[in-house]
Amino acid sequence: MKVAVFSTKAYDRQFLSAANSSTQHELVFFEPRLNRDTAILAAGFPAVCVFVHDQVDAPTLELLASGGTRLVVLRCAGFNNVDLQSAANLGITVVRVPAYSPYGVAEHAVGLILSLNRKIHRAYNRVREGNFSLDGLLGFNLHDRTVGIVGTGKIGLILGQIMKGFGCHLLAYDVYRNPELEALGGKYVELPELFANSDIISLHCPLTPETHHLINTEAIEQIKPGVMLINTSRGALIDTLAVIEGLKSGKIGYLGVDVYEQESELFFEDLSGEIIQDDIFQRLTTFPNVLITGHQAFFTAEALYNIAETTFANITDIEQGRPCANEIRI
């Protein structure tokens, strides 16, 4: 199948080309993101392959359909950037990669926890400047602390397993209970109880209307003072302005995020020579107890390999008329 691949970086070309050697689809790589302005590039392509910040809204889908596209292939798990109803109305099939690196994301969350707690990022810069003072670098033992995990699918479970290894107590919240987490000793509670009793809160749930701004002013009022808040899931789970107020008041003691609700204008690009216009993001970077990474939690060799393999398996299933387990239906 002829596939237009949008939002491509060098690493995308490397892993997708390698995985395609056995399937022999015709790939054409485009650096721009897919949106209503760039959809013309996909004219004549039966399929488009897109990533998290491509805008697959109704106008874009209409342009794709008019150009002959009948398949949207997401090389990611999230699909909140796709208008699924419009796709269905236009007869466009949408498939995704539901899981590709649960270990990578969970391990990155732990990396944020350790770095924030022991101020590793600050200590690194001090030592490079010849400053070996320990003032301001005091941390705490993770052993015997309580970790609240919001969302206990594959990633949340793995985070629970790792934190259990540190000797932490586990609280959990999810619409569906995971018996494997309960077997670790994890206790399912309602969100107010999790907020009030957790020393560390880590978010691992999807972005839905119900979870949008899950961490808001009301939630911050309920949390344990000095809590560490970690988000490696979706940026809009957090109301950034509310979190900034929580940081200023000291209610939030630490913030580690790999995602940001307005990240589509920032992440995956080199903006080091530009003036960033997002004042809210810039405000976040001024706090010494905030650590931000640019949506890299998924970024492991294993993840990119799994994404590429599943992407082409999905394309081949659809091309050959087979049922595809990763098709998104409404």
Coordinates of C-alpha atoms in Angstrom, one line a residue:
M1 CA 0.0 0.0 0.0
K2 CA 1.2 3.5 -0.7
V3 CA 1.5 5.4 2.6
A4 CA 2.1 9.1 3.3
V5 CA 4.0 9.3 6.5
F6 CA 3.7 12.7 8.3
S7 CA 5.6 14.3 11.2
T8 CA 8.7 12.3 10.4
K9 CA 12.1 12.7 12.1
A10 CA 15.3 10.8 11.2
Y11 CA 14.5 8.2 13.8
D12 CA 11.0 7.6 12.3
R13 CA 12.6 7.0 8.9
Q14 CA 15.2 4.6 10.4
F15 CA 12.8 2.4 12.3
L16 CA 9.9 2.5 9.8
S17 CA 12.1 1.7 6.9
A18 CA 13.7 -1.2 8.7
A19 CA 10.4 -2.7 9.7
N20 CA 9.0 -2.2 6.2
S21 CA 11.7 -4.4 4.6
S22 CA 9.5 -7.4 5.2
T23 CA 6.2 -5.9 4.1
Q24 CA 7.3 -3.7 1.2
H25 CA 4.7 -1.0 1.5
E26 CA 5.5 2.2 -0.5
L27 CA 6.4 4.9 2.0
V28 CA 6.7 8.6 1.3
F29 CA 8.0 10.6 4.2
F30 CA 6.9 14.1 4.9
E31 CA 8.4 16.3 7.7
P32 CA 5.3 18.6 8.1
R33 CA 2.5 17.7 10.4
L34 CA -0.8 16.6 8.9
N35 CA -3.5 19.3 9.0
R36 CA -6.0 20.9 6.7
D37 CA -3.1 22.9 5.1
T38 CA -0.8 19.9 4.4
A39 CA -3.5 17.3 3.6
I40 CA -3.0 18.0 -0.1
L41 CA 0.3 16.2 0.1
A42 CA -1.6 13.0 0.7
A43 CA -3.6 13.2 -2.5
G44 CA -3.5 9.8 -4.3
F45 CA -2.3 8.0 -1.1
P46 CA -4.7 5.3 0.1
A47 CA -3.2 5.6 3.6
V48 CA -1.7 8.2 5.8
C49 CA 0.5 7.5 8.9
V50 CA 0.3 10.1 11.6
F51 CA 1.6 10.9 15.1
V52 CA 0.3 12.5 18.3
H53 CA 0.3 16.2 17.1
D54 CA -1.1 15.7 13.6
Q55 CA -4.5 17.3 13.4
V56 CA -6.9 14.8 11.9
D57 CA -10.0 16.8 12.3
A58 CA -13.1 16.9 10.2
P59 CA -11.8 19.4 7.5
T60 CA -8.6 17.5 7.2
L61 CA -10.4 14.2 6.9
E62 CA -12.7 15.6 4.2
L63 CA -9.6 16.7 2.2
L64 CA -8.0 13.3 2.7
A65 CA -11.1 11.5 1.6
S66 CA -11.4 13.7 -1.5
G67 CA -7.8 12.7 -2.4
G68 CA -8.5 9.0 -2.1
T69 CA -7.3 8.2 1.4
R70 CA -9.3 5.5 3.1
L71 CA -7.0 4.6 6.0
V72 CA -5.5 6.6 8.9
V73 CA -2.7 4.8 10.6
L74 CA -1.8 6.2 14.0
R75 CA 1.7 5.2 15.2
C76 CA 0.8 6.0 18.8
A77 CA -1.7 4.9 21.4
G78 CA -3.7 8.1 21.8
F79 CA -6.4 9.1 19.3
N80 CA -7.9 12.3 20.8
N81 CA -6.5 14.2 17.8
V82 CA -8.8 12.2 15.4
D83 CA -12.4 13.1 14.7
L84 CA -13.6 9.5 14.7
Q85 CA -17.2 10.3 13.8
S86 CA -16.2 12.2 10.7
A87 CA -13.8 9.4 9.8
A88 CA -16.7 6.9 10.1
N89 CA -19.0 9.1 8.1
L90 CA -16.4 9.4 5.3
G91 CA -15.7 5.7 5.3
I92 CA -12.1 6.1 6.6
T93 CA -10.7 3.3 8.8
V94 CA -8.6 4.4 11.8
V95 CA -6.1 2.1 13.4
R96 CA -3.5 2.6 16.2
V97 CA -0.7 1.1 18.2
P98 CA -2.4 0.5 21.6
A99 CA 0.8 -0.4 23.5
Y100 CA 4.4 -0.1 22.5
S101 CA 6.6 0.7 25.5
P102 CA 4.8 0.4 28.9
Y103 CA 8.2 -0.3 30.5
G104 CA 9.8 2.8 28.9
V105 CA 7.1 5.2 30.1
A106 CA 6.9 3.7 33.6
E107 CA 10.7 3.8 33.9
H108 CA 10.8 7.4 32.7
A109 CA 8.2 8.3 35.4
V110 CA 10.5 6.7 38.0
G111 CA 13.4 8.7 36.5
L112 CA 11.5 11.9 37.1
I113 CA 10.6 10.8 40.6
L114 CA 14.3 10.1 41.5
S115 CA 15.6 13.2 39.8
L116 CA 13.1 15.5 41.5
N117 CA 13.6 13.9 44.9
R118 CA 17.4 13.9 45.0
K119 CA 17.7 17.0 42.8
I120 CA 20.0 15.1 40.4
H121 CA 19.5 17.6 37.6
R122 CA 20.5 20.5 39.9
A123 CA 23.4 18.6 41.4
Y124 CA 24.7 17.8 37.9
N125 CA 24.9 21.4 37.0
R126 CA 26.5 22.4 40.3
V127 CA 29.3 19.8 39.9
R128 CA 30.0 21.0 36.4
E129 CA 30.6 24.5 37.9
G130 CA 32.8 23.2 40.7
N131 CA 30.1 23.6 43.3
F132 CA 30.1 20.6 45.7
S133 CA 27.8 22.1 48.3
L134 CA 24.9 20.0 49.5
D135 CA 22.7 22.9 50.6
G136 CA 19.3 22.7 48.9
L137 CA 19.8 19.1 47.7
L138 CA 18.0 17.3 50.6
G139 CA 15.8 14.5 49.5
F140 CA 13.7 11.8 51.2
N141 CA 13.7 8.0 51.3
L142 CA 11.2 6.5 48.9
H143 CA 10.9 3.5 51.3
D144 CA 7.7 3.5 53.3
R145 CA 6.2 6.4 51.2
T146 CA 2.8 6.2 49.6
V147 CA 2.5 6.4 45.8
G148 CA -0.9 7.1 44.3
I149 CA -1.3 5.7 40.8
V150 CA -4.2 7.2 38.7
G151 CA -4.8 4.7 35.9
T152 CA -3.7 1.1 36.4
G153 CA -3.4 -0.3 32.9
K154 CA -0.1 -1.7 31.6
I155 CA 2.0 1.4 32.4
G156 CA 0.4 2.1 35.8
L157 CA 0.9 -1.6 36.8
I158 CA 4.6 -1.5 35.9
L159 CA 5.1 1.7 37.8
G160 CA 3.4 0.0 40.8
Q161 CA 5.8 -3.0 40.4
I162 CA 8.8 -0.7 40.4
M163 CA 7.7 1.4 43.3
K164 CA 6.8 -1.7 45.3
G165 CA 10.5 -2.6 44.8
F166 CA 11.5 0.6 46.6
G167 CA 9.3 -0.4 49.5
C168 CA 6.5 2.0 48.8
H169 CA 2.8 1.6 49.7
L170 CA 0.4 1.7 46.7
L171 CA -2.9 3.5 46.4
A172 CA -4.7 3.3 43.1
Y173 CA -7.7 4.7 41.2
D174 CA -9.2 3.4 38.0
V175 CA -12.6 2.7 36.5
Y176 CA -11.5 -0.9 36.2
R177 CA -9.5 -2.7 38.9
N178 CA -6.4 -4.5 37.9
P179 CA -6.0 -7.7 39.9
E180 CA -2.3 -7.8 39.3
L181 CA -1.9 -4.5 41.1
E182 CA -4.1 -5.7 44.0
A183 CA -1.8 -8.8 44.2
L184 CA 1.1 -6.4 44.8
G185 CA -0.8 -5.0 47.8
G186 CA -2.2 -2.0 45.9
K187 CA -5.4 -0.6 47.4
Y188 CA -8.1 0.9 45.2
V189 CA -9.6 4.1 46.7
E190 CA -11.6 7.0 45.4
L191 CA -9.7 10.1 44.1
P192 CA -10.1 12.3 47.2
E193 CA -8.6 9.6 49.4
L194 CA -5.7 9.0 47.0
F195 CA -5.0 12.7 46.8
A196 CA -5.1 13.2 50.6
N197 CA -2.8 10.2 51.4
S198 CA -0.2 10.0 48.6
D199 CA 3.3 11.4 48.9
I200 CA 3.7 10.9 45.2
I201 CA 0.9 11.0 42.6
S202 CA 1.6 9.6 39.1
L203 CA -0.9 10.0 36.2
H204 CA -1.3 7.1 33.8
C205 CA -4.8 7.5 32.4
P206 CA -6.1 8.4 29.0
L207 CA -7.4 11.9 28.1
T208 CA -11.2 11.8 28.0
P209 CA -13.8 14.5 28.7
E210 CA -14.0 13.0 32.2
T211 CA -10.3 13.2 32.9
H212 CA -9.6 16.6 31.3
H213 CA -8.0 18.8 33.9
L214 CA -8.3 16.0 36.4
I215 CA -5.7 17.9 38.5
N216 CA -7.5 21.2 39.0
T217 CA -7.9 23.7 41.8
E218 CA -10.4 21.4 43.6
A219 CA -8.1 18.4 43.4
I220 CA -5.1 20.5 44.6
E221 CA -7.1 21.5 47.6
Q222 CA -7.4 17.8 48.5
I223 CA -3.8 16.8 48.0
K224 CA -1.3 16.2 50.8
P225 CA 0.8 19.3 51.3
G226 CA 4.2 19.0 49.5
V227 CA 3.1 16.2 47.2
M228 CA 5.1 15.2 44.2
L229 CA 3.0 15.2 41.0
I230 CA 4.2 13.2 38.0
N231 CA 2.5 13.2 34.5
T232 CA 3.8 11.0 31.7
S233 CA 0.4 10.5 30.1
R234 CA -1.5 13.4 28.5
G235 CA -0.8 17.1 29.1
A236 CA -4.4 18.1 29.5
L237 CA -4.9 15.9 32.5
I238 CA -3.4 18.8 34.4
D239 CA -4.8 22.4 34.6
T240 CA -1.4 24.1 34.3
L241 CA -2.6 27.4 35.7
A242 CA -4.0 25.7 38.8
V243 CA -0.8 23.7 39.2
I244 CA 1.3 26.9 39.0
E245 CA -0.8 28.3 41.9
G246 CA -0.2 25.1 43.7
L247 CA 3.5 25.4 43.2
K248 CA 3.5 29.0 44.4
S249 CA 1.6 28.2 47.5
G250 CA 3.8 25.2 48.3
K251 CA 0.9 22.7 48.2
I252 CA 2.7 21.0 45.3
G253 CA 6.2 20.3 46.4
Y254 CA 7.5 18.8 43.2
L255 CA 6.3 18.6 39.6
G256 CA 7.7 16.3 37.0
V257 CA 6.0 16.3 33.5
D258 CA 6.8 14.7 30.2
V259 CA 3.7 16.2 28.6
Y260 CA 2.1 19.6 28.5
E261 CA -1.4 20.6 27.4
Q262 CA -0.2 23.1 24.8
E263 CA 2.8 21.0 23.7
S264 CA 1.9 20.7 20.1
E265 CA 3.5 24.1 19.5
L266 CA 6.7 23.2 21.3
F267 CA 7.6 19.5 21.6
F268 CA 9.6 17.5 19.0
E269 CA 11.1 20.7 17.6
D270 CA 14.4 22.5 18.2
L271 CA 13.4 26.0 19.4
S272 CA 16.7 26.8 21.1
G273 CA 17.3 29.8 18.8
E274 CA 13.8 31.2 19.2
I275 CA 11.8 33.2 21.8
I276 CA 9.2 30.8 23.2
Q277 CA 5.9 32.7 23.2
D278 CA 4.0 30.5 25.6
D279 CA 4.1 32.5 28.9
I280 CA 2.5 29.7 30.9
F281 CA 5.1 27.2 29.9
Q282 CA 7.9 29.7 30.5
R283 CA 6.5 30.3 34.0
L284 CA 6.7 26.6 34.7
T285 CA 10.4 26.5 33.8
T286 CA 11.2 29.1 36.5
F287 CA 10.4 26.8 39.4
P288 CA 13.4 25.0 40.9
N289 CA 11.2 22.1 41.9
V290 CA 9.8 21.5 38.4
L291 CA 11.4 19.1 35.9
I292 CA 10.1 19.0 32.3
T293 CA 11.0 16.6 29.5
G294 CA 9.8 17.0 26.0
H295 CA 7.5 13.9 25.5
Q296 CA 10.3 11.5 25.5
A297 CA 9.0 8.9 27.9
F298 CA 8.1 6.6 25.1
F299 CA 11.4 7.1 23.3
T300 CA 13.3 3.9 23.6
A301 CA 14.7 1.6 20.8
E302 CA 12.3 -1.1 21.9
A303 CA 9.3 1.3 21.6
L304 CA 10.2 2.6 18.1
Y305 CA 10.7 -1.0 17.0
N306 CA 7.3 -2.1 18.4
I307 CA 5.6 1.0 16.9
A308 CA 6.9 0.2 13.5
E309 CA 6.1 -3.5 13.6
T310 CA 2.5 -2.9 14.8
T311 CA 2.0 -0.1 12.3
F312 CA 2.8 -2.3 9.3
A313 CA 0.9 -5.2 10.7
N314 CA -2.2 -2.9 10.9
I315 CA -1.7 -1.7 7.4
T316 CA -1.3 -5.2 6.0
D317 CA -4.4 -6.4 7.8
I318 CA -6.5 -3.7 6.3
E319 CA -4.9 -4.0 2.9
Q320 CA -5.7 -7.8 2.8
G321 CA -9.2 -7.4 4.2
R322 CA -8.4 -9.1 7.5
P323 CA -10.0 -8.0 10.8
C324 CA -7.6 -5.7 12.6
A325 CA -7.5 -5.9 16.3
N326 CA -6.2 -2.3 16.6
E327 CA -9.0 -0.7 14.6
I328 CA -10.7 2.1 16.5
R329 CA -14.5 1.9 16.3
I330 CA -17.1 4.3 17.7

